[in-house]
mmCIF file of C-alpha atoms in Angstrom:
data_model
loop_
_atom_site.group_PDB
_atom_site.id
_atom_site.type_symbol
_atom_site.label_atom_id
_atom_site.label_comp_id
_atom_site.label_asym_id
_atom_site.label_seq_id
_atom_site.Cartn_x
_atom_site.Cartn_y
_atom_site.Cartn_z
ATOM 1 C CA MET A 1 0.000 0.000 0.000
ATOM 2 C CA LEU A 2 2.775 2.404 0.928
ATOM 3 C CA VAL A 3 4.716 1.682 -2.262
ATOM 4 C CA SER A 4 1.548 2.123 -4.328
ATOM 5 C CA VAL A 5 0.936 5.557 -2.834
ATOM 6 C CA THR A 6 4.564 6.612 -3.267
ATOM 7 C CA VAL A 7 4.690 5.480 -6.895
ATOM 8 C CA ARG A 8 1.437 7.283 -7.704
ATOM 9 C CA LYS A 9 2.558 10.568 -6.154
ATOM 10 C CA ARG A 10 2.521 12.361 -9.521
ATOM 11 C CA GLU A 11 -0.955 11.000 -10.301
ATOM 12 C CA PHE A 12 -2.295 12.456 -7.061
ATOM 13 C CA ALA A 13 -0.626 15.794 -7.802
ATOM 14 C CA THR A 14 -2.287 15.798 -11.231
ATOM 15 C CA LEU A 15 -5.672 15.031 -9.672
ATOM 16 C CA GLU A 16 -5.185 17.866 -7.200
ATOM 17 C CA SER A 17 -4.159 20.276 -9.957
ATOM 18 C CA ILE A 18 -7.403 19.668 -11.858
ATOM 19 C CA GLY A 19 -9.595 20.202 -8.818
ATOM 20 C CA MET A 20 -9.593 17.180 -6.510
ATOM 21 C CA SER A 21 -9.158 18.222 -2.896
ATOM 22 C CA ARG A 22 -6.668 16.684 -0.497
ATOM 23 C CA LYS A 23 -9.552 15.356 1.547
ATOM 24 C CA GLN A 24 -10.904 13.531 -1.511
ATOM 25 C CA VAL A 25 -7.478 12.046 -2.288
ATOM 26 C CA ARG A 26 -7.135 10.917 1.317
ATOM 27 C CA ARG A 27 -10.633 9.396 1.280
ATOM 28 C CA MET A 28 -9.854 7.585 -1.979
ATOM 29 C CA LEU A 29 -6.647 6.106 -0.558
ATOM 30 C CA VAL A 30 -8.294 5.028 2.691
ATOM 31 C CA SER A 31 -11.131 3.347 0.807
ATOM 32 C CA GLU A 32 -8.537 1.606 -1.360
ATOM 33 C CA GLY A 33 -6.812 0.394 1.806
ATOM 34 C CA ILE A 34 -10.101 -0.858 3.214
ATOM 35 C CA TRP A 35 -10.727 -2.804 -0.002
ATOM 36 C CA TYR A 36 -7.261 -4.369 0.301
ATOM 37 C CA ALA A 37 -8.127 -5.442 3.848
ATOM 38 C CA VAL A 38 -11.558 -6.786 2.870
ATOM 39 C CA ILE A 39 -10.154 -8.835 -0.018
ATOM 40 C CA THR A 40 -7.338 -10.189 2.147
ATOM 41 C CA LEU A 41 -9.632 -11.115 5.015
ATOM 42 C CA PHE A 42 -12.146 -12.707 2.646
ATOM 43 C CA LEU A 43 -9.436 -14.908 1.139
ATOM 44 C CA VAL A 44 -8.098 -15.832 4.574
ATOM 45 C CA PHE A 45 -11.535 -16.671 5.963
ATOM 46 C CA THR A 46 -12.553 -18.778 2.952
ATOM 47 C CA ALA A 47 -9.505 -20.375 1.320
ATOM 48 C CA GLY A 48 -7.324 -20.175 4.424
ATOM 49 C CA ASN A 49 -9.865 -21.857 6.665
ATOM 50 C CA THR A 50 -10.556 -24.522 4.038
ATOM 51 C CA ILE A 51 -6.854 -25.330 3.845
ATOM 52 C CA ASN A 52 -6.628 -25.291 7.636
ATOM 53 C CA LEU A 53 -9.496 -27.768 7.977
ATOM 54 C CA GLY A 54 -8.039 -29.986 5.240
ATOM 55 C CA ILE A 55 -4.673 -30.119 7.006
ATOM 56 C CA PHE A 56 -6.420 -30.945 10.262
ATOM 57 C CA LYS A 57 -8.291 -33.833 8.630
ATOM 58 C CA LEU A 58 -4.987 -35.228 7.361
ATOM 59 C CA PHE A 59 -3.511 -34.827 10.831
ATOM 60 C CA LYS A 60 -6.540 -36.534 12.368
ATOM 61 C CA LEU A 61 -5.730 -39.654 10.314
ATOM 62 C CA GLN A 62 -2.404 -39.897 12.157
ATOM 63 C CA ALA A 63 -3.641 -38.828 15.589
ATOM 64 C CA ALA A 64 -7.227 -39.918 16.209
ATOM 65 C CA TYR A 65 -7.318 -38.103 19.553
ATOM 66 C CA ALA A 66 -6.858 -34.651 17.924
ATOM 67 C CA ILE A 67 -9.653 -32.117 18.385
ATOM 68 C CA PHE A 68 -10.222 -29.139 16.101
ATOM 69 C CA THR A 69 -11.070 -25.868 17.800
ATOM 70 C CA TYR A 70 -11.372 -22.630 15.880
ATOM 71 C CA PRO A 71 -9.560 -19.655 17.505
ATOM 72 C CA VAL A 72 -12.339 -17.077 17.106
ATOM 73 C CA VAL A 73 -10.943 -14.333 19.342
ATOM 74 C CA PRO A 74 -7.389 -14.372 17.894
ATOM 75 C CA VAL A 75 -8.740 -14.441 14.320
ATOM 76 C CA LEU A 76 -11.031 -11.465 14.975
ATOM 77 C CA THR A 77 -8.202 -9.607 16.711
ATOM 78 C CA ILE A 78 -5.853 -10.147 13.773
ATOM 79 C CA GLY A 79 -8.638 -9.151 11.369
ATOM 80 C CA LEU A 80 -9.125 -5.859 13.204
ATOM 81 C CA MET A 81 -5.369 -5.282 13.229
ATOM 82 C CA VAL A 82 -5.172 -5.841 9.448
ATOM 83 C CA LEU A 83 -8.044 -3.410 8.936
ATOM 84 C CA ALA A 84 -6.392 -0.808 11.188
ATOM 85 C CA ILE A 85 -3.069 -1.126 9.369
ATOM 86 C CA CYS A 86 -4.785 -0.760 5.996
ATOM 87 C CA ILE A 87 -6.411 2.472 7.201
ATOM 88 C CA ILE A 88 -3.408 3.962 9.022
ATOM 89 C CA THR A 89 -0.861 3.312 6.253
ATOM 90 C CA PRO A 90 -2.551 5.484 3.584
ATOM 91 C CA GLU A 91 -3.155 8.214 6.155
ATOM 92 C CA ASN A 92 0.558 8.337 7.000
ATOM 93 C CA ALA A 93 1.515 8.206 3.323
ATOM 94 C CA CYS A 94 -0.813 11.128 2.600
ATOM 95 C CA ARG A 95 0.793 13.147 5.354
ATOM 96 C CA THR A 96 4.254 12.678 3.882
ATOM 97 C CA ILE A 97 3.116 13.310 0.301
ATOM 98 C CA PHE A 98 1.168 16.460 1.135
ATOM 99 C CA LYS A 99 4.197 18.066 2.812
ATOM 100 C CA SER A 100 5.397 19.243 -0.596
ATOM 101 C CA THR A 101 3.449 21.514 -2.927
ATOM 102 C CA ILE A 102 1.598 20.319 -6.028
ATOM 103 C CA ALA A 103 4.185 21.943 -8.297
ATOM 104 C CA GLU A 104 7.057 20.192 -6.507
ATOM 105 C CA ARG A 105 5.331 16.843 -6.774
ATOM 106 C CA LEU A 106 4.603 17.319 -10.483
ATOM 107 C CA ARG A 107 8.218 18.352 -11.154
ATOM 108 C CA GLU A 108 9.714 15.578 -9.016
ATOM 109 C CA ALA A 109 8.727 12.710 -11.300
ATOM 110 C CA GLU A 110 10.124 14.331 -14.452
#
C-alpha cells in the first residue's frame, strides 16, 4: 500500500491540480486500503480456513485423539489489526506526500 501511494505521487498531484481536494485524495486512498483489507480477510476466511481444515483432517488420520477448535478471538483480533493497518498506512503516506506543494510533486517525477 505504501509503495503504491509513493509510486502514484505524480498522479495524485495531477488530480489535485485539476480540482480534486486533499480530503478527496485521502478518502480515496483510505477506501482503497479498506478494499485491500476486505479482499485479504475474505481470502483468509474462505480459502485459508478450508486449507486449515483440510490439514487438520490429514492430521486426524495420524492422531485420532486430535480435536479441532477454531480460535475465534485471535482471528477477529488479527482481522481488526489488518483493517487498522490498511487504514493507518494510507493516512501516514498522505501526510508525507502532502508536505510538498503540487508543483514540486509534479516536477519531481520528471
